Short mmCIF file of C-alpha atoms and ligand atoms in Angstrom, two decimals:
data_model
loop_
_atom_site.label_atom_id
_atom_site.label_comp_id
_atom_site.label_asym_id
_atom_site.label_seq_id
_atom_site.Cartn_x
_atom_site.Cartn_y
_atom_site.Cartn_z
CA UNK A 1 24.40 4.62 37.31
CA UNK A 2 21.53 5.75 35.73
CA UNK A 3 20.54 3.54 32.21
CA UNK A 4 20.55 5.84 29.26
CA UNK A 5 17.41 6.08 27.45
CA UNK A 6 16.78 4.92 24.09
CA UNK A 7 16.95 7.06 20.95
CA UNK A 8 14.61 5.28 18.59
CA UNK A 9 13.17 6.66 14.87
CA UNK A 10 10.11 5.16 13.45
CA UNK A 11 8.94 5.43 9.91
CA UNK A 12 5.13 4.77 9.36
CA UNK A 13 4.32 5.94 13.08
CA UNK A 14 1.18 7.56 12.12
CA UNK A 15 -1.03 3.78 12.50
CA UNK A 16 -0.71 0.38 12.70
CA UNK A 17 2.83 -1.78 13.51
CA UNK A 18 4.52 1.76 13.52
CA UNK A 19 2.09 3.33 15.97
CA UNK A 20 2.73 0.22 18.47
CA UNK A 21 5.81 0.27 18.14
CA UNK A 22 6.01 3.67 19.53
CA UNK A 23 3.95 3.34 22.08
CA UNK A 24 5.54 0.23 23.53
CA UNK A 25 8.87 1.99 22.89
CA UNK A 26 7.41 4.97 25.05
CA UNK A 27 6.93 2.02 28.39
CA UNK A 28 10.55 1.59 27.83
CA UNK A 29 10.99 5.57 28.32
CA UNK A 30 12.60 6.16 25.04
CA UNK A 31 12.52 9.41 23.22
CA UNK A 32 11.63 8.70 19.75
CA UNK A 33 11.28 10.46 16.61
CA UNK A 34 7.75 9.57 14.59
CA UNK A 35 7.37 10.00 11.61
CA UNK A 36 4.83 9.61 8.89
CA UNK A 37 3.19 11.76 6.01
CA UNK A 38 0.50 12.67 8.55
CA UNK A 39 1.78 14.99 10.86
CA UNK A 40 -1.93 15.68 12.63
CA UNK A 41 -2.22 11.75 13.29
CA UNK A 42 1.81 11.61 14.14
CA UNK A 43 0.56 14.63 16.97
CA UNK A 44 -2.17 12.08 18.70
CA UNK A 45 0.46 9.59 18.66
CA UNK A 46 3.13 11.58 20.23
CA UNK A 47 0.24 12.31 23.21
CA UNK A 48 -0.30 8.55 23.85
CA UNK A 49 3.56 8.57 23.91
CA UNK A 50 3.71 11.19 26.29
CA UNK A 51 0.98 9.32 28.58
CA UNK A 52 3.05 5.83 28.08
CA UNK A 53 6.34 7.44 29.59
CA UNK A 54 8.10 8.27 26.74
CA UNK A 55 9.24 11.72 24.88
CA UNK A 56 9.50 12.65 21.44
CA UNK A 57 8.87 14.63 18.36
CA UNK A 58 6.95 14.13 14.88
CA UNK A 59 8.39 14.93 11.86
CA UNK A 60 5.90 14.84 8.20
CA UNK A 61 8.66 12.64 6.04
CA UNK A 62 7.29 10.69 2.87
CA UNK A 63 9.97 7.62 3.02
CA UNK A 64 9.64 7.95 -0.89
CA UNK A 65 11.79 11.22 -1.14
CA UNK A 66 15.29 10.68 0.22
CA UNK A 67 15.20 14.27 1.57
CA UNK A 68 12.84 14.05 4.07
CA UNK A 69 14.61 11.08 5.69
CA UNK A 70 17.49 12.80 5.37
CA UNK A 71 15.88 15.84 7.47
CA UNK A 72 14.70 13.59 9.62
CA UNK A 73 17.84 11.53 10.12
CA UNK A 74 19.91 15.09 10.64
CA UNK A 75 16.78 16.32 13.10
CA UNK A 76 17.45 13.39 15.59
CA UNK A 77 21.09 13.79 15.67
CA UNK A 78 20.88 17.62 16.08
CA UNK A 79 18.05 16.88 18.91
CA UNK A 80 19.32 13.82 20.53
CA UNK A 81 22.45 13.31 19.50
CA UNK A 82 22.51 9.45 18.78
CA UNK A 83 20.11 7.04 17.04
CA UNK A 84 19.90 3.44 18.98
CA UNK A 85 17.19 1.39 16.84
CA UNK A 86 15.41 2.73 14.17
CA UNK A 87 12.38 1.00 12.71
CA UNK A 88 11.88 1.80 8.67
CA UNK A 89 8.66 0.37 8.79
CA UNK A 90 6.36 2.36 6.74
CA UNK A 91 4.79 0.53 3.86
CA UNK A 92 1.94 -0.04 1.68
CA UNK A 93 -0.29 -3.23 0.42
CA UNK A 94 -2.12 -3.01 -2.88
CA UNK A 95 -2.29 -5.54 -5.27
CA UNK A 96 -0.27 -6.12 -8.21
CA UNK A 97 -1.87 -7.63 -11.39
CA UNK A 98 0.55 -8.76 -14.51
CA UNK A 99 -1.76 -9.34 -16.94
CA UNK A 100 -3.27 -4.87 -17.51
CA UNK A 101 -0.06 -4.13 -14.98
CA UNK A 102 -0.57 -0.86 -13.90
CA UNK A 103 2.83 1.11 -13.44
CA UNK A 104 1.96 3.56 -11.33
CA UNK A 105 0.66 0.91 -8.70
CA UNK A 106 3.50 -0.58 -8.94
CA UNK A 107 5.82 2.34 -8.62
CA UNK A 108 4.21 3.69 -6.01
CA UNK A 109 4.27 0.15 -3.72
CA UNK A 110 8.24 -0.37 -4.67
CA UNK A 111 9.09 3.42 -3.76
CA UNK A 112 7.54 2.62 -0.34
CA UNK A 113 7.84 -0.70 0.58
CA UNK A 114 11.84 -1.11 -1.39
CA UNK A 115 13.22 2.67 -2.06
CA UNK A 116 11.72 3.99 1.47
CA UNK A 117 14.21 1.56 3.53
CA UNK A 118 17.02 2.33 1.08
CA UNK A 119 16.67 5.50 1.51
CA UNK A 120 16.48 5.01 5.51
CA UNK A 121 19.75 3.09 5.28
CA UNK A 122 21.27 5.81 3.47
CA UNK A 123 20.56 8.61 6.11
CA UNK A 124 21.20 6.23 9.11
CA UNK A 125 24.33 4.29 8.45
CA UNK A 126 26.64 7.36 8.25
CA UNK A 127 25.18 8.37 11.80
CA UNK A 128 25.54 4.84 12.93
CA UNK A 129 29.36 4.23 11.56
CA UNK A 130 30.61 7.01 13.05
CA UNK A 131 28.79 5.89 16.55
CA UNK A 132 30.34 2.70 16.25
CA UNK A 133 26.83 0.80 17.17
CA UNK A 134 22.86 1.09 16.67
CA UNK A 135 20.70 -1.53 15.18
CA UNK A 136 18.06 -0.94 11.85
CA UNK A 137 15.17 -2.97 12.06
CA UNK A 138 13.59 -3.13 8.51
CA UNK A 139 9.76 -4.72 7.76
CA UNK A 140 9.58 -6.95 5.44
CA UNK A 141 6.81 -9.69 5.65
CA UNK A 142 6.13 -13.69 5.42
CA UNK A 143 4.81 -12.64 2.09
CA UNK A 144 8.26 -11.99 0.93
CA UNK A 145 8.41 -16.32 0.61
CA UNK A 146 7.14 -16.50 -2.93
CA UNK A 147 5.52 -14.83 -5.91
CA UNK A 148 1.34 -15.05 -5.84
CA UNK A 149 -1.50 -13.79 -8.39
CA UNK A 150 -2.18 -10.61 -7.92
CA UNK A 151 0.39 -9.79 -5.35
CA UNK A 152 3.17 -9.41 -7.80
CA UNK A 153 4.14 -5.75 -6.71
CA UNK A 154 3.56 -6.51 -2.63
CA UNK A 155 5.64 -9.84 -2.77
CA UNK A 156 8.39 -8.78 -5.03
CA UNK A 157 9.15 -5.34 -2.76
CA UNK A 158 9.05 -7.23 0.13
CA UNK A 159 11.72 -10.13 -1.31
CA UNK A 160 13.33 -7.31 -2.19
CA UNK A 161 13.89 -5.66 1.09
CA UNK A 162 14.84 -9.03 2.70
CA UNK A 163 17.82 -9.49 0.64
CA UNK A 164 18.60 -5.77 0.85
CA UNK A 165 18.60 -6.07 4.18
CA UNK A 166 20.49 -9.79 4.24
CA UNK A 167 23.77 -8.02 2.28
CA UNK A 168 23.17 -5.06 4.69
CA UNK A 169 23.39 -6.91 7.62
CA UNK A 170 26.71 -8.87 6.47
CA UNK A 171 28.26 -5.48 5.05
CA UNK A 172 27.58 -3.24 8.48
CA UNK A 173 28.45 -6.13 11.18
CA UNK A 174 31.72 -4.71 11.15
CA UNK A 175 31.09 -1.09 12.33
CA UNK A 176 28.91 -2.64 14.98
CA UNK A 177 25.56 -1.91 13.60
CA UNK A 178 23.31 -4.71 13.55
CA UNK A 179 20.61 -5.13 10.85
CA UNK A 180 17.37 -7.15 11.66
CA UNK A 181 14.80 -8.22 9.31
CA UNK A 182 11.26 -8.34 10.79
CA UNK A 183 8.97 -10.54 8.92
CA UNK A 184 5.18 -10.35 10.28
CA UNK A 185 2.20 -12.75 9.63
CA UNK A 186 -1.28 -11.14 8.98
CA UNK A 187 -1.63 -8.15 11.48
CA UNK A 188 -4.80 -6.41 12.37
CA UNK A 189 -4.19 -2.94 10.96
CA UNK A 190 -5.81 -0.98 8.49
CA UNK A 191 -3.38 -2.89 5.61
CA UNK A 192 -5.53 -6.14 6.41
CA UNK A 193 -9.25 -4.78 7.06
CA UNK A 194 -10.10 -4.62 3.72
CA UNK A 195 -8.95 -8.33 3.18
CA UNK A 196 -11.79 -10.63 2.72
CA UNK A 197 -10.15 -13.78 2.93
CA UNK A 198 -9.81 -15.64 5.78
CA UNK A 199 -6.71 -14.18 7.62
CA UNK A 200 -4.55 -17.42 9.67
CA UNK A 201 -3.25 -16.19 12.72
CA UNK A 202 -4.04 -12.94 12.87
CA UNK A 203 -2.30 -10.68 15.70
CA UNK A 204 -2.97 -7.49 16.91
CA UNK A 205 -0.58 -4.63 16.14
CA UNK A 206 0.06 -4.90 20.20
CA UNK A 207 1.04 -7.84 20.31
CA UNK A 208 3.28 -8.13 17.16
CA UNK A 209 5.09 -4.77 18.21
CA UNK A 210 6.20 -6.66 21.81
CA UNK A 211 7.18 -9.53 19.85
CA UNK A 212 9.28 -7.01 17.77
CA UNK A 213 10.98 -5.02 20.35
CA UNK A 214 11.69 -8.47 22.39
CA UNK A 215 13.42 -9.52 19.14
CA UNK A 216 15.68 -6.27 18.69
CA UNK A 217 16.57 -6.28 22.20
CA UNK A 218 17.61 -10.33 21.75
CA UNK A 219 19.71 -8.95 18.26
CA UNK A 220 17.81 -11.61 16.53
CA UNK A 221 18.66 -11.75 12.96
CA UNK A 222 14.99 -12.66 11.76
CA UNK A 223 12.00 -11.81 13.44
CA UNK A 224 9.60 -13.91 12.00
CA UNK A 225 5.90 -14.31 13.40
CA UNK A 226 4.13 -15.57 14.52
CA UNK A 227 5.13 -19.19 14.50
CA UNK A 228 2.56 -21.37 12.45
CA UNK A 229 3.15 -18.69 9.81
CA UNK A 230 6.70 -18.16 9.87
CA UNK A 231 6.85 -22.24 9.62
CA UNK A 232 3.63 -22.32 6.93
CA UNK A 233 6.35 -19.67 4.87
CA UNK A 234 9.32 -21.68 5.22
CA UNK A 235 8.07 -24.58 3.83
CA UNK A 236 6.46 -22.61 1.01
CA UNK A 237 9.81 -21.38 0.34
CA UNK A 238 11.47 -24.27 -0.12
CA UNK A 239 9.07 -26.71 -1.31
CA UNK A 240 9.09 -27.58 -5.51
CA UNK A 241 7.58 -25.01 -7.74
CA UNK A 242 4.83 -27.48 -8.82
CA UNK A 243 3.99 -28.81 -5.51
CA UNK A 244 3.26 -25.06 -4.64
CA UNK A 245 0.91 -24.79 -8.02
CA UNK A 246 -0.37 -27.94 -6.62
CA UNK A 247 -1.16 -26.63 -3.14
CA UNK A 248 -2.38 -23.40 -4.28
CA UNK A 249 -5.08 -25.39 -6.75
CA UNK A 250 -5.80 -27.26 -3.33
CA UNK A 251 -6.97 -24.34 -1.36
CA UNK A 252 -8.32 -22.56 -4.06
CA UNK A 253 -6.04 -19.27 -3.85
CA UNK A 254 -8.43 -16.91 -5.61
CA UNK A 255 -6.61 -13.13 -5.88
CA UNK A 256 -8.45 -9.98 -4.71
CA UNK A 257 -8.88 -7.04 -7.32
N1 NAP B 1 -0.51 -5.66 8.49
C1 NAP B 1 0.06 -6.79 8.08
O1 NAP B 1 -0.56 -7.86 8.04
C2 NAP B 1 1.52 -6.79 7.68
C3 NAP B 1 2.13 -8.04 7.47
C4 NAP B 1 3.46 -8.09 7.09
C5 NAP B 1 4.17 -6.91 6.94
N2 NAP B 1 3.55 -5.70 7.14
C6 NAP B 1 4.35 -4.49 6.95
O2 NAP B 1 4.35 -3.75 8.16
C7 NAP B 1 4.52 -2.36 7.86
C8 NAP B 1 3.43 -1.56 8.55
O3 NAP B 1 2.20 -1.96 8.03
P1 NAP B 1 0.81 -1.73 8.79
O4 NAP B 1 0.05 -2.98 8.68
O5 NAP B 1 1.02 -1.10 10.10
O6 NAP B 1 0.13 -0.69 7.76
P2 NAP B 1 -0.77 0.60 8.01
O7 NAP B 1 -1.60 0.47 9.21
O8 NAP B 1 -1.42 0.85 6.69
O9 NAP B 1 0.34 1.74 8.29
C9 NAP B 1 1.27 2.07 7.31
C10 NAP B 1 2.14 3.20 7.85
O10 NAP B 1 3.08 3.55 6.83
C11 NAP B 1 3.01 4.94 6.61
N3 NAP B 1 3.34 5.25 5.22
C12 NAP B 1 2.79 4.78 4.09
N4 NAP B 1 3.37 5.35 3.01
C13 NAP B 1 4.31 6.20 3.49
C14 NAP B 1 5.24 7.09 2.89
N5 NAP B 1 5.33 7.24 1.55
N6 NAP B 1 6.06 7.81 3.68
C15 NAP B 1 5.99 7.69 5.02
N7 NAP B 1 5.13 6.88 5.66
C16 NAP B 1 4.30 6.15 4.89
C17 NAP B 1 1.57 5.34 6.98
O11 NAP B 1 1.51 6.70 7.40
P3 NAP B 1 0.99 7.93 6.50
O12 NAP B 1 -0.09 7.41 5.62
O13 NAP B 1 0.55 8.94 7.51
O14 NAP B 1 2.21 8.38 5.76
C18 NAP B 1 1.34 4.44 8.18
O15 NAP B 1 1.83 5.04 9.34
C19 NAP B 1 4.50 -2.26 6.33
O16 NAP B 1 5.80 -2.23 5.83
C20 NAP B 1 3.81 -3.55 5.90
O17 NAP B 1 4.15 -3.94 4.60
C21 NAP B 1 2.24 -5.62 7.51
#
């Protein structure tokens, strides 16, 4: 018999992780529904998609308006009929000073980063319960592992959707849907090209999005990569508050305006 093809959503499709993903999705044949503010860049994507094997549509959705991944989430079912995986990746960088905190930066990066995955889980899950099965992959980051100058906003959303996603993953088991949490290292994308410090283990946007599918197809709980960084993270999670003051004195952390 004939292996159904995958029904995949991706938020952020337009560039970067998101774009990847979708293409490396499309080798696997899957129809998938991209989806990004952009809707001109979302169109080039969907060609390369096309050319890769796979089929789709585009969709403009802002992940900060609950709405449009609603629309979205009702588009897919109405078009395909089920939703297998769907990646709520879109997300933003920025940096988050304390000291003249700017609230609309910081808004703005936890109505992405936090409120644009809740608001994914909120259109999906419904679709998914009443399948019985599906998986939600959300991105979070290694950054997630503490709190750092200047990264207040970036760090804190990101902790944020880790735990969201933790309790969502323990809370859905039961109806069969499975809830990952990706955490990526540095990845070459234009989130990291206007970094100036030197980036550890910095992957390509190819690479990490194989690393990511191979991870949802395993039903891993944590994608975490890549593996020097995931380990570096650990340890900074768990280590004394004051050894990590130490450390960061060591290697002279200086934040980027
Ligand atoms: N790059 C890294 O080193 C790294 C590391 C760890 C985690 N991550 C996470 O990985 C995810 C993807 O990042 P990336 O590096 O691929 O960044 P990117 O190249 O800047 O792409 C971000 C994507 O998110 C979309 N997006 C931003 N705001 C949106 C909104 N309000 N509604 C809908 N889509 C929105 C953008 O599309 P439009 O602008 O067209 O809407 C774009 O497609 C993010 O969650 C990021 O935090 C990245």
């Amino acid at each position: 018999m004939k292996e159904k093809n995958l029904n995949v959503i991706i938020t952020g499709a337009s560039r970067g992780i998101g774009k990847a993903l979708a293409i490396e999705y499309a080798r696997k044949r899957a129809a998938i529904l991209l989806l990004a503010r952009n809707k001109g860049k979302l169109n080039e994507i969907l060609k390369l998609v096309i050319e890769a094997g796979g089929s789709g549509y585009v969709m403009k959705c802002d992940v900060t308006k609950p709405e449009d991944m609603q629309r979205a989430t009702d588009f897919i079912v109405w078009e395909m009929g089920s939703i297998d995986v769907a990646v709520l990746n879109a997300g933003i960088g920025g940096s988050g000073f304390i000291d003249g905190i700017k609230l609309e930066d910081f808004k703005k990066i936890y109505e992405t980063n936090l409120f644009g995955v809740i608001h994914g889980l909120a259109a999906i899950v419904p679709v998914m319960k009443k399948q019985g099965y599906g998986t939600i992959a959300g991105i979070s980051s290694l950054a997630e592992a503490r709190g750092l100058p200047g990264n207040a906003a970036y760090n804190s959303s990101k902790a944020a959707v880790s735990h969201l996603l933790e309790s969502a993953r323990l809370e859905l088991k039961r109806y069969g849907i499975k809830i990952i949490t990706v955490k990526p290292g540095f990845i070459s994308t234009d989130m990291t090209v206007r970094h100036k410090f030197h980036m550890p283990f910095l992957m390509d946007a190819d690479n990490a999005a194989k690393i990511i599918i191979r991870g949802i197809e395993k039903g891993k709980r944590i994608i975490a990569f890549p593996l020097p960084m995931a380990f570096a993270s650990y340890l900074g999670k768990i280590i004394p508050s004051s050894m990590f003051e130490f450390l960061l004195k060591l290697i002279k952390f200086k934040p980027e305006g």
